[in-house]
Structure formats: C-alpha cells, structure tokens
JSON list of N, CA and C in Angstrom, two decimals:
[
{"chain": "K", "resi": 162, "resn": "MET", "atom": "N", "xyz": [-2.45, -7.60, -22.06]},
{"chain": "K", "resi": 162, "resn": "MET", "atom": "CA", "xyz": [-2.41, -7.26, -21.13]},
{"chain": "K", "resi": 162, "resn": "MET", "atom": "C", "xyz": [-3.53, -5.82, -21.79]},
{"chain": "K", "resi": 163, "resn": "ALA", "atom": "N", "xyz": [-3.67, -5.26, -20.55]},
{"chain": "K", "resi": 163, "resn": "ALA", "atom": "CA", "xyz": [-4.58, -4.30, -21.21]},
{"chain": "K", "resi": 163, "resn": "ALA", "atom": "C", "xyz": [-3.66, -2.90, -20.58]},
{"chain": "K", "resi": 164, "resn": "LYS", "atom": "N", "xyz": [-3.63, -1.94, -21.34]},
{"chain": "K", "resi": 164, "resn": "LYS", "atom": "CA", "xyz": [-2.93, -0.68, -21.21]},
{"chain": "K", "resi": 164, "resn": "LYS", "atom": "C", "xyz": [-3.67, 0.44, -20.09]},
{"chain": "K", "resi": 165, "resn": "MET", "atom": "N", "xyz": [-1.95, 0.35, -19.32]},
{"chain": "K", "resi": 165, "resn": "MET", "atom": "CA", "xyz": [-2.39, 1.03, -18.36]},
{"chain": "K", "resi": 165, "resn": "MET", "atom": "C", "xyz": [-2.58, 2.27, -17.62]},
{"chain": "K", "resi": 166, "resn": "ASN", "atom": "N", "xyz": [-3.70, 3.03, -17.71]},
{"chain": "K", "resi": 166, "resn": "ASN", "atom": "CA", "xyz": [-3.55, 4.36, -17.65]},
{"chain": "K", "resi": 166, "resn": "ASN", "atom": "C", "xyz": [-4.74, 4.71, -16.06]},
{"chain": "K", "resi": 167, "resn": "ARG", "atom": "N", "xyz": [-5.11, 5.96, -16.24]},
{"chain": "K", "resi": 167, "resn": "ARG", "atom": "CA", "xyz": [-5.51, 6.25, -14.72]},
{"chain": "K", "resi": 167, "resn": "ARG", "atom": "C", "xyz": [-6.42, 5.28, -14.88]},
{"chain": "K", "resi": 168, "resn": "ARG", "atom": "N", "xyz": [-7.63, 5.43, -15.88]},
{"chain": "K", "resi": 168, "resn": "ARG", "atom": "CA", "xyz": [-9.39, 4.48, -15.13]},
{"chain": "K", "resi": 168, "resn": "ARG", "atom": "C", "xyz": [-8.99, 3.13, -14.53]},
{"chain": "K", "resi": 169, "resn": "ASN", "atom": "N", "xyz": [-7.46, 2.40, -15.39]},
{"chain": "K", "resi": 169, "resn": "ASN", "atom": "CA", "xyz": [-7.50, 1.14, -15.01]},
{"chain": "K", "resi": 169, "resn": "ASN", "atom": "C", "xyz": [-6.74, 0.97, -13.84]},
{"chain": "K", "resi": 170, "resn": "PHE", "atom": "N", "xyz": [-5.75, 1.78, -13.16]},
{"chain": "K", "resi": 170, "resn": "PHE", "atom": "CA", "xyz": [-5.10, 1.98, -11.96]},
{"chain": "K", "resi": 170, "resn": "PHE", "atom": "C", "xyz": [-6.22, 1.96, -11.05]},
{"chain": "K", "resi": 171, "resn": "LEU", "atom": "N", "xyz": [-7.40, 3.15, -11.19]},
{"chain": "K", "resi": 171, "resn": "LEU", "atom": "CA", "xyz": [-7.87, 3.37, -10.22]},
{"chain": "K", "resi": 171, "resn": "LEU", "atom": "C", "xyz": [-9.10, 1.91, -9.72]},
{"chain": "K", "resi": 172, "resn": "THR", "atom": "N", "xyz": [-9.54, 1.84, -11.07]},
{"chain": "K", "resi": 172, "resn": "THR", "atom": "CA", "xyz": [-10.45, 0.34, -10.87]},
{"chain": "K", "resi": 172, "resn": "THR", "atom": "C", "xyz": [-9.30, -0.86, -9.88]},
{"chain": "K", "resi": 173, "resn": "ALA", "atom": "N", "xyz": [-8.36, -0.97, -10.58]},
{"chain": "K", "resi": 173, "resn": "ALA", "atom": "CA", "xyz": [-7.90, -2.43, -9.57]},
{"chain": "K", "resi": 173, "resn": "ALA", "atom": "C", "xyz": [-7.61, -1.91, -8.04]},
{"chain": "K", "resi": 174, "resn": "ALA", "atom": "N", "xyz": [-7.19, -0.10, -7.99]},
{"chain": "K", "resi": 174, "resn": "ALA", "atom": "CA", "xyz": [-6.47, 0.20, -6.50]},
{"chain": "K", "resi": 174, "resn": "ALA", "atom": "C", "xyz": [-7.92, -0.46, -5.74]},
{"chain": "K", "resi": 175, "resn": "VAL", "atom": "N", "xyz": [-9.30, 0.29, -6.35]},
{"chain": "K", "resi": 175, "resn": "VAL", "atom": "CA", "xyz": [-10.36, 0.38, -5.32]},
{"chain": "K", "resi": 175, "resn": "VAL", "atom": "C", "xyz": [-10.81, -1.37, -5.33]},
{"chain": "K", "resi": 176, "resn": "GLY", "atom": "N", "xyz": [-10.99, -1.72, -6.33]},
{"chain": "K", "resi": 176, "resn": "GLY", "atom": "CA", "xyz": [-10.93, -3.32, -6.13]},
{"chain": "K", "resi": 176, "resn": "GLY", "atom": "C", "xyz": [-10.18, -3.97, -5.25]},
{"chain": "K", "resi": 177, "resn": "GLY", "atom": "N", "xyz": [-8.82, -3.75, -5.14]},
{"chain": "K", "resi": 177, "resn": "GLY", "atom": "CA", "xyz": [-8.25, -4.21, -3.83]},
{"chain": "K", "resi": 177, "resn": "GLY", "atom": "C", "xyz": [-8.67, -3.89, -2.62]},
{"chain": "K", "resi": 178, "resn": "GLY", "atom": "N", "xyz": [-8.95, -2.34, -2.55]},
{"chain": "K", "resi": 178, "resn": "GLY", "atom": "CA", "xyz": [-9.49, -2.55, -1.02]},
{"chain": "K", "resi": 178, "resn": "GLY", "atom": "C", "xyz": [-10.58, -2.70, -0.18]},
{"chain": "K", "resi": 179, "resn": "LEU", "atom": "N", "xyz": [-11.64, -2.78, -1.53]},
{"chain": "K", "resi": 179, "resn": "LEU", "atom": "CA", "xyz": [-12.94, -4.05, -1.24]},
{"chain": "K", "resi": 179, "resn": "LEU", "atom": "C", "xyz": [-12.55, -5.28, -0.86]},
{"chain": "K", "resi": 180, "resn": "ALA", "atom": "N", "xyz": [-11.27, -6.06, -2.05]},
{"chain": "K", "resi": 180, "resn": "ALA", "atom": "CA", "xyz": [-10.86, -7.48, -1.02]},
{"chain": "K", "resi": 180, "resn": "ALA", "atom": "C", "xyz": [-10.26, -7.59, 0.08]},
{"chain": "K", "resi": 181, "resn": "MET", "atom": "N", "xyz": [-9.42, -6.17, 0.15]},
{"chain": "K", "resi": 181, "resn": "MET", "atom": "CA", "xyz": [-9.05, -6.47, 1.62]},
{"chain": "K", "resi": 181, "resn": "MET", "atom": "C", "xyz": [-10.30, -6.51, 2.55]},
{"chain": "K", "resi": 182, "resn": "ASN", "atom": "N", "xyz": [-10.79, -5.18, 2.85]},
{"chain": "K", "resi": 182, "resn": "ASN", "atom": "CA", "xyz": [-11.76, -5.19, 3.58]},
{"chain": "K", "resi": 182, "resn": "ASN", "atom": "C", "xyz": [-12.72, -6.51, 3.54]},
{"chain": "K", "resi": 183, "resn": "ALA", "atom": "N", "xyz": [-13.31, -7.19, 2.69]},
{"chain": "K", "resi": 183, "resn": "ALA", "atom": "CA", "xyz": [-13.81, -8.54, 2.68]},
{"chain": "K", "resi": 183, "resn": "ALA", "atom": "C", "xyz": [-13.17, -9.24, 3.60]},
{"chain": "K", "resi": 184, "resn": "PHE", "atom": "N", "xyz": [-11.38, -9.68, 2.70]},
{"chain": "K", "resi": 184, "resn": "PHE", "atom": "CA", "xyz": [-10.79, -10.38, 3.95]},
{"chain": "K", "resi": 184, "resn": "PHE", "atom": "C", "xyz": [-11.27, -10.37, 5.47]},
{"chain": "K", "resi": 185, "resn": "LEU", "atom": "N", "xyz": [-10.74, -8.73, 5.61]},
{"chain": "K", "resi": 185, "resn": "LEU", "atom": "CA", "xyz": [-10.36, -8.39, 7.00]},
{"chain": "K", "resi": 185, "resn": "LEU", "atom": "C", "xyz": [-11.60, -8.78, 7.94]},
{"chain": "K", "resi": 186, "resn": "ARG", "atom": "N", "xyz": [-13.41, -8.82, 7.30]},
{"chain": "K", "resi": 186, "resn": "ARG", "atom": "CA", "xyz": [-13.94, -8.53, 7.95]},
{"chain": "K", "resi": 186, "resn": "ARG", "atom": "C", "xyz": [-14.60, -10.53, 8.59]},
{"chain": "K", "resi": 187, "resn": "GLY", "atom": "N", "xyz": [-14.03, -11.27, 7.92]},
{"chain": "K", "resi": 187, "resn": "GLY", "atom": "CA", "xyz": [-13.41, -12.41, 8.08]},
{"chain": "K", "resi": 187, "resn": "GLY", "atom": "C", "xyz": [-12.74, -12.87, 9.34]},
{"chain": "K", "resi": 188, "resn": "THR", "atom": "N", "xyz": [-11.78, -11.88, 9.60]},
{"chain": "K", "resi": 188, "resn": "THR", "atom": "CA", "xyz": [-10.81, -12.25, 10.98]},
{"chain": "K", "resi": 188, "resn": "THR", "atom": "C", "xyz": [-11.44, -11.49, 11.99]},
{"chain": "K", "resi": 189, "resn": "THR", "atom": "N", "xyz": [-10.81, -12.23, 13.40]},
{"chain": "K", "resi": 189, "resn": "THR", "atom": "CA", "xyz": [-11.47, -11.50, 14.31]},
{"chain": "K", "resi": 189, "resn": "THR", "atom": "C", "xyz": [-10.29, -10.10, 14.68]},
{"chain": "K", "resi": 190, "resn": "ALA", "atom": "N", "xyz": [-10.69, -9.09, 15.64]},
{"chain": "K", "resi": 190, "resn": "ALA", "atom": "CA", "xyz": [-9.89, -8.50, 16.30]},
{"chain": "K", "resi": 190, "resn": "ALA", "atom": "C", "xyz": [-8.53, -9.14, 16.58]},
{"chain": "K", "resi": 191, "resn": "ASP", "atom": "N", "xyz": [-8.21, -9.95, 17.33]},
{"chain": "K", "resi": 191, "resn": "ASP", "atom": "CA", "xyz": [-7.11, -10.40, 17.45]},
{"chain": "K", "resi": 191, "resn": "ASP", "atom": "C", "xyz": [-6.30, -10.71, 16.12]},
{"chain": "K", "resi": 192, "resn": "GLN", "atom": "N", "xyz": [-6.90, -11.32, 15.59]},
{"chain": "K", "resi": 192, "resn": "GLN", "atom": "CA", "xyz": [-6.18, -12.25, 14.52]},
{"chain": "K", "resi": 192, "resn": "GLN", "atom": "C", "xyz": [-5.35, -10.68, 13.55]},
{"chain": "K", "resi": 193, "resn": "GLN", "atom": "N", "xyz": [-6.72, -9.29, 13.67]},
{"chain": "K", "resi": 193, "resn": "GLN", "atom": "CA", "xyz": [-6.18, -8.79, 12.60]},
{"chain": "K", "resi": 193, "resn": "GLN", "atom": "C", "xyz": [-5.19, -7.60, 13.76]},
{"chain": "K", "resi": 194, "resn": "ALA", "atom": "N", "xyz": [-5.07, -7.77, 14.60]},
{"chain": "K", "resi": 194, "resn": "ALA", "atom": "CA", "xyz": [-4.09, -7.45, 15.47]},
{"chain": "K", "resi": 194, "resn": "ALA", "atom": "C", "xyz": [-2.47, -8.21, 15.31]},
{"chain": "K", "resi": 195, "resn": "LYS", "atom": "N", "xyz": [-2.50, -9.42, 14.76]},
{"chain": "K", "resi": 195, "resn": "LYS", "atom": "CA", "xyz": [-1.53, -9.67, 14.86]},
{"chain": "K", "resi": 195, "resn": "LYS", "atom": "C", "xyz": [-0.82, -10.15, 13.07]},
{"chain": "K", "resi": 196, "resn": "GLN", "atom": "N", "xyz": [-1.78, -9.40, 12.37]},
{"chain": "K", "resi": 196, "resn": "GLN", "atom": "CA", "xyz": [-1.53, -9.46, 11.08]},
{"chain": "K", "resi": 196, "resn": "GLN", "atom": "C", "xyz": [-0.36, -8.11, 10.56]},
{"chain": "K", "resi": 197, "resn": "ARG", "atom": "N", "xyz": [0.24, -8.39, 9.83]},
{"chain": "K", "resi": 197, "resn": "ARG", "atom": "CA", "xyz": [1.60, -7.04, 9.37]},
{"chain": "K", "resi": 197, "resn": "ARG", "atom": "C", "xyz": [1.21, -7.00, 7.92]},
{"chain": "K", "resi": 198, "resn": "ILE", "atom": "N", "xyz": [1.34, -5.36, 7.87]},
{"chain": "K", "resi": 198, "resn": "ILE", "atom": "CA", "xyz": [0.46, -4.76, 6.31]},
{"chain": "K", "resi": 198, "resn": "ILE", "atom": "C", "xyz": [2.01, -4.95, 4.90]},
{"chain": "K", "resi": 199, "resn": "HIS", "atom": "N", "xyz": [2.33, -5.58, 4.38]},
{"chain": "K", "resi": 199, "resn": "HIS", "atom": "CA", "xyz": [2.70, -5.02, 3.29]},
{"chain": "K", "resi": 199, "resn": "HIS", "atom": "C", "xyz": [2.90, -4.30, 2.73]},
{"chain": "K", "resi": 200, "resn": "LEU", "atom": "N", "xyz": [3.63, -3.46, 2.46]},
{"chain": "K", "resi": 200, "resn": "LEU", "atom": "CA", "xyz": [3.51, -1.83, 1.69]},
{"chain": "K", "resi": 200, "resn": "LEU", "atom": "C", "xyz": [4.30, -1.47, 0.79]},
{"chain": "K", "resi": 201, "resn": "GLY", "atom": "N", "xyz": [3.71, -1.72, -0.36]},
{"chain": "K", "resi": 201, "resn": "GLY", "atom": "CA", "xyz": [4.72, -1.06, -1.22]},
{"chain": "K", "resi": 201, "resn": "GLY", "atom": "C", "xyz": [4.42, 0.05, -1.70]},
{"chain": "K", "resi": 202, "resn": "VAL", "atom": "N", "xyz": [5.64, 0.89, -2.35]},
{"chain": "K", "resi": 202, "resn": "VAL", "atom": "CA", "xyz": [5.21, 2.56, -2.67]},
{"chain": "K", "resi": 202, "resn": "VAL", "atom": "C", "xyz": [5.97, 2.39, -4.23]},
{"chain": "K", "resi": 203, "resn": "ILE", "atom": "N", "xyz": [4.76, 3.66, -5.01]},
{"chain": "K", "resi": 203, "resn": "ILE", "atom": "CA", "xyz": [5.32, 4.18, -6.44]},
{"chain": "K", "resi": 203, "resn": "ILE", "atom": "C", "xyz": [5.17, 5.37, -6.15]},
{"chain": "K", "resi": 204, "resn": "GLY", "atom": "N", "xyz": [6.41, 5.88, -6.47]},
{"chain": "K", "resi": 204, "resn": "GLY", "atom": "CA", "xyz": [6.44, 7.52, -5.99]},
{"chain": "K", "resi": 204, "resn": "GLY", "atom": "C", "xyz": [6.52, 7.68, -4.64]},
{"chain": "K", "resi": 205, "resn": "CYS", "atom": "N", "xyz": [8.12, 8.00, -4.32]},
{"chain": "K", "resi": 205, "resn": "CYS", "atom": "CA", "xyz": [8.62, 8.20, -3.26]},
{"chain": "K", "resi": 205, "resn": "CYS", "atom": "C", "xyz": [8.83, 9.16, -2.83]},
{"chain": "K", "resi": 206, "resn": "GLY", "atom": "N", "xyz": [8.35, 10.15, -3.68]},
{"chain": "K", "resi": 206, "resn": "GLY", "atom": "CA", "xyz": [8.49, 11.83, -3.38]},
{"chain": "K", "resi": 206, "resn": "GLY", "atom": "C", "xyz": [8.05, 11.94, -2.00]},
{"chain": "K", "resi": 207, "resn": "ASN", "atom": "N", "xyz": [7.49, 13.42, -1.99]},
{"chain": "K", "resi": 207, "resn": "ASN", "atom": "CA", "xyz": [7.34, 13.84, -0.55]},
{"chain": "K", "resi": 207, "resn": "ASN", "atom": "C", "xyz": [5.75, 13.30, -0.08]},
{"chain": "K", "resi": 208, "resn": "TYR", "atom": "N", "xyz": [4.87, 13.17, -1.08]},
{"chain": "K", "resi": 208, "resn": "TYR", "atom": "CA", "xyz": [3.88, 12.60, -0.70]},
{"chain": "K", "resi": 208, "resn": "TYR", "atom": "C", "xyz": [4.10, 11.10, -0.17]},
{"chain": "K", "resi": 209, "resn": "GLY", "atom": "N", "xyz": [5.14, 10.32, -1.01]},
{"chain": "K", "resi": 209, "resn": "GLY", "atom": "CA", "xyz": [5.34, 9.37, -0.75]},
{"chain": "K", "resi": 209, "resn": "GLY", "atom": "C", "xyz": [5.85, 8.94, 0.49]},
{"chain": "K", "resi": 210, "resn": "MET", "atom": "N", "xyz": [7.19, 9.82, 0.93]},
{"chain": "K", "resi": 210, "resn": "MET", "atom": "CA", "xyz": [7.63, 10.18, 1.81]},
{"chain": "K", "resi": 210, "resn": "MET", "atom": "C", "xyz": [6.94, 10.00, 3.45]},
{"chain": "K", "resi": 211, "resn": "ALA", "atom": "N", "xyz": [6.02, 11.04, 3.08]},
{"chain": "K", "resi": 211, "resn": "ALA", "atom": "CA", "xyz": [4.44, 10.96, 4.18]},
{"chain": "K", "resi": 211, "resn": "ALA", "atom": "C", "xyz": [3.76, 10.11, 4.23]},
{"chain": "K", "resi": 212, "resn": "ASP", "atom": "N", "xyz": [3.05, 9.36, 3.63]},
{"chain": "K", "resi": 212, "resn": "ASP", "atom": "CA", "xyz": [2.66, 8.37, 3.25]},
{"chain": "K", "resi": 212, "resn": "ASP", "atom": "C", "xyz": [3.62, 7.34, 4.33]},
{"chain": "K", "resi": 213, "resn": "ILE", "atom": "N", "xyz": [4.83, 6.72, 3.67]},
{"chain": "K", "resi": 213, "resn": "ILE", "atom": "CA", "xyz": [5.43, 5.71, 4.17]},
{"chain": "K", "resi": 213, "resn": "ILE", "atom": "C", "xyz": [5.51, 6.60, 6.41]},
{"chain": "K", "resi": 214, "resn": "ARG", "atom": "N", "xyz": [5.78, 7.59, 7.09]},
{"chain": "K", "resi": 214, "resn": "ARG", "atom": "CA", "xyz": [6.35, 7.79, 7.60]},
{"chain": "K", "resi": 214, "resn": "ARG", "atom": "C", "xyz": [4.79, 7.81, 8.61]},
{"chain": "K", "resi": 215, "resn": "ALA", "atom": "N", "xyz": [3.32, 8.09, 7.82]},
{"chain": "K", "resi": 215, "resn": "ALA", "atom": "CA", "xyz": [2.12, 7.74, 7.98]},
{"chain": "K", "resi": 215, "resn": "ALA", "atom": "C", "xyz": [1.80, 6.13, 8.83]},
{"chain": "K", "resi": 216, "resn": "ALA", "atom": "N", "xyz": [2.35, 5.27, 7.81]},
{"chain": "K", "resi": 216, "resn": "ALA", "atom": "CA", "xyz": [2.41, 3.81, 7.89]},
{"chain": "K", "resi": 216, "resn": "ALA", "atom": "C", "xyz": [3.19, 3.36, 9.18]},
{"chain": "K", "resi": 217, "resn": "PHE", "atom": "N", "xyz": [4.66, 3.85, 9.03]},
{"chain": "K", "resi": 217, "resn": "PHE", "atom": "CA", "xyz": [5.37, 3.25, 10.35]},
{"chain": "K", "resi": 217, "resn": "PHE", "atom": "C", "xyz": [4.51, 4.09, 11.65]},
{"chain": "K", "resi": 218, "resn": "LYS", "atom": "N", "xyz": [4.36, 5.46, 11.40]},
{"chain": "K", "resi": 218, "resn": "LYS", "atom": "CA", "xyz": [3.76, 5.50, 13.03]},
{"chain": "K", "resi": 218, "resn": "LYS", "atom": "C", "xyz": [2.66, 4.93, 13.47]},
{"chain": "K", "resi": 219, "resn": "ALA", "atom": "N", "xyz": [1.34, 4.69, 12.29]},
{"chain": "K", "resi": 219, "resn": "ALA", "atom": "CA", "xyz": [0.56, 3.71, 13.32]},
{"chain": "K", "resi": 219, "resn": "ALA", "atom": "C", "xyz": [1.03, 2.38, 13.10]},
{"chain": "K", "resi": 220, "resn": "GLY", "atom": "N", "xyz": [2.13, 1.43, 12.55]},
{"chain": "K", "resi": 220, "resn": "GLY", "atom": "CA", "xyz": [2.57, 0.03, 12.99]},
{"chain": "K", "resi": 220, "resn": "GLY", "atom": "C", "xyz": [1.71, -1.09, 12.93]},
{"chain": "K", "resi": 221, "resn": "GLY", "atom": "N", "xyz": [2.44, -1.67, 13.13]},
{"chain": "K", "resi": 221, "resn": "GLY", "atom": "CA", "xyz": [1.90, -2.82, 11.61]},
{"chain": "K", "resi": 221, "resn": "GLY", "atom": "C", "xyz": [2.50, -3.02, 10.54]},
{"chain": "K", "resi": 222, "resn": "VAL", "atom": "N", "xyz": [3.34, -2.36, 9.94]},
{"chain": "K", "resi": 222, "resn": "VAL", "atom": "CA", "xyz": [3.62, -2.15, 8.13]},
{"chain": "K", "resi": 222, "resn": "VAL", "atom": "C", "xyz": [5.19, -2.75, 8.36]},
{"chain": "K", "resi": 223, "resn": "ALA", "atom": "N", "xyz": [4.96, -3.32, 6.75]},
{"chain": "K", "resi": 223, "resn": "ALA", "atom": "CA", "xyz": [6.47, -3.55, 6.40]},
{"chain": "K", "resi": 223, "resn": "ALA", "atom": "C", "xyz": [6.08, -3.23, 4.90]},
{"chain": "K", "resi": 224, "resn": "VAL", "atom": "N", "xyz": [7.51, -2.19, 5.01]},
{"chain": "K", "resi": 224, "resn": "VAL", "atom": "CA", "xyz": [7.37, -1.50, 3.14]},
{"chain": "K", "resi": 224, "resn": "VAL", "atom": "C", "xyz": [8.33, -2.58, 2.58]},
{"chain": "K", "resi": 225, "resn": "VAL", "atom": "N", "xyz": [8.08, -3.35, 1.90]},
{"chain": "K", "resi": 225, "resn": "VAL", "atom": "CA", "xyz": [8.62, -4.37, 0.89]},
{"chain": "K", "resi": 225, "resn": "VAL", "atom": "C", "xyz": [8.89, -3.89, -0.53]},
{"chain": "K", "resi": 226, "resn": "SER", "atom": "N", "xyz": [8.66, -3.10, -1.32]},
{"chain": "K", "resi": 226, "resn": "SER", "atom": "CA", "xyz": [8.62, -2.27, -2.26]},
{"chain": "K", "resi": 226, "resn": "SER", "atom": "C", "xyz": [8.94, -1.41, -2.53]},
{"chain": "K", "resi": 227, "resn": "LEU", "atom": "N", "xyz": [9.97, -0.08, -3.34]},
{"chain": "K", "resi": 227, "resn": "LEU", "atom": "CA", "xyz": [9.44, 1.08, -3.78]},
{"chain": "K", "resi": 227, "resn": "LEU", "atom": "C", "xyz": [9.62, 0.73, -5.23]},
{"chain": "K", "resi": 228, "resn": "CYS", "atom": "N", "xyz": [9.20, 1.92, -5.89]},
{"chain": "K", "resi": 228, "resn": "CYS", "atom": "CA", "xyz": [9.35, 2.25, -6.99]},
{"chain": "K", "resi": 228, "resn": "CYS", "atom": "C", "xyz": [9.47, 3.52, -7.60]},
{"chain": "K", "resi": 229, "resn": "ASP", "atom": "N", "xyz": [10.10, 4.34, -8.06]},
{"chain": "K", "resi": 229, "resn": "ASP", "atom": "CA", "xyz": [10.28, 6.19, -8.29]},
{"chain": "K", "resi": 229, "resn": "ASP", "atom": "C", "xyz": [11.29, 6.43, -9.90]},
{"chain": "K", "resi": 230, "resn": "VAL", "atom": "N", "xyz": [11.01, 7.08, -10.42]},
{"chain": "K", "resi": 230, "resn": "VAL", "atom": "CA", "xyz": [11.47, 7.21, -11.85]},
{"chain": "K", "resi": 230, "resn": "VAL", "atom": "C", "xyz": [13.35, 7.68, -11.16]},
{"chain": "K", "resi": 231, "resn": "ASP", "atom": "N", "xyz": [13.00, 8.93, -10.33]},
{"chain": "K", "resi": 231, "resn": "ASP", "atom": "CA", "xyz": [14.24, 9.35, -9.90]},
{"chain": "K", "resi": 231, "resn": "ASP", "atom": "C", "xyz": [15.05, 9.02, -8.75]},
{"chain": "K", "resi": 232, "resn": "SER", "atom": "N", "xyz": [16.11, 8.30, -9.06]},
{"chain": "K", "resi": 232, "resn": "SER", "atom": "CA", "xyz": [16.38, 6.94, -8.19]},
{"chain": "K", "resi": 232, "resn": "SER", "atom": "C", "xyz": [16.79, 7.85, -7.13]},
{"chain": "K", "resi": 233, "resn": "ARG", "atom": "N", "xyz": [17.04, 8.87, -6.70]},
{"chain": "K", "resi": 233, "resn": "ARG", "atom": "CA", "xyz": [17.62, 9.71, -5.91]},
{"chain": "K", "resi": 233, "resn": "ARG", "atom": "C", "xyz": [16.30, 9.68, -4.46]},
{"chain": "K", "resi": 234, "resn": "HIS", "atom": "N", "xyz": [15.55, 9.78, -5.11]},
{"chain": "K", "resi": 234, "resn": "HIS", "atom": "CA", "xyz": [14.71, 9.30, -4.05]},
{"chain": "K", "resi": 234, "resn": "HIS", "atom": "C", "xyz": [14.62, 7.68, -3.36]},
{"chain": "K", "resi": 235, "resn": "LEU", "atom": "N", "xyz": [15.02, 6.75, -3.81]},
{"chain": "K", "resi": 235, "resn": "LEU", "atom": "CA", "xyz": [15.22, 5.36, -3.23]},
{"chain": "K", "resi": 235, "resn": "LEU", "atom": "C", "xyz": [16.53, 5.03, -2.73]},
{"chain": "K", "resi": 236, "resn": "ALA", "atom": "N", "xyz": [17.53, 6.31, -2.69]},
{"chain": "K", "resi": 236, "resn": "ALA", "atom": "CA", "xyz": [18.48, 5.92, -1.83]},
{"chain": "K", "resi": 236, "resn": "ALA", "atom": "C", "xyz": [18.30, 6.07, -0.06]}
]
C-alpha cells in the first residue's frame, strides 16, 4: 500500500468527489432526495464539529464513523 501523505490523500478525496458527482448525474432529482449520505469524519475538533453541524443542518446525512487522535473529542 502506498504511503499516505497529503498529496495521496487529496488525490483520493478529489477522485471520490468526482466519482460521487458522476454517480449523482445518473439519478433523477427524486432519487437524489431519497438518498441518505453517510458521513465519516476524521478530526473531530472545532472544524470537524462545525462540519458535522452543517451536515445535519442540510439534512439527509447519517454520521457513520468518527476518528480523532484525542479521545475527548469522541465522547
């Protein structure tokens, strides 16, 4: 497995975003409205919690995994 560095991470993230965009283009607006987005958060400090709050505010999101080096952020 390739060593994970910032470049590899960003490449994978952009690739995932492009794949999701291509997938959503093939569905109707009604199908998109029924789909629930599964969200995984890496880094649950201030910015991570702001992202989670924004996702819940937008609706249609289920947080399925959390990861942080500081266990106090996961409580």
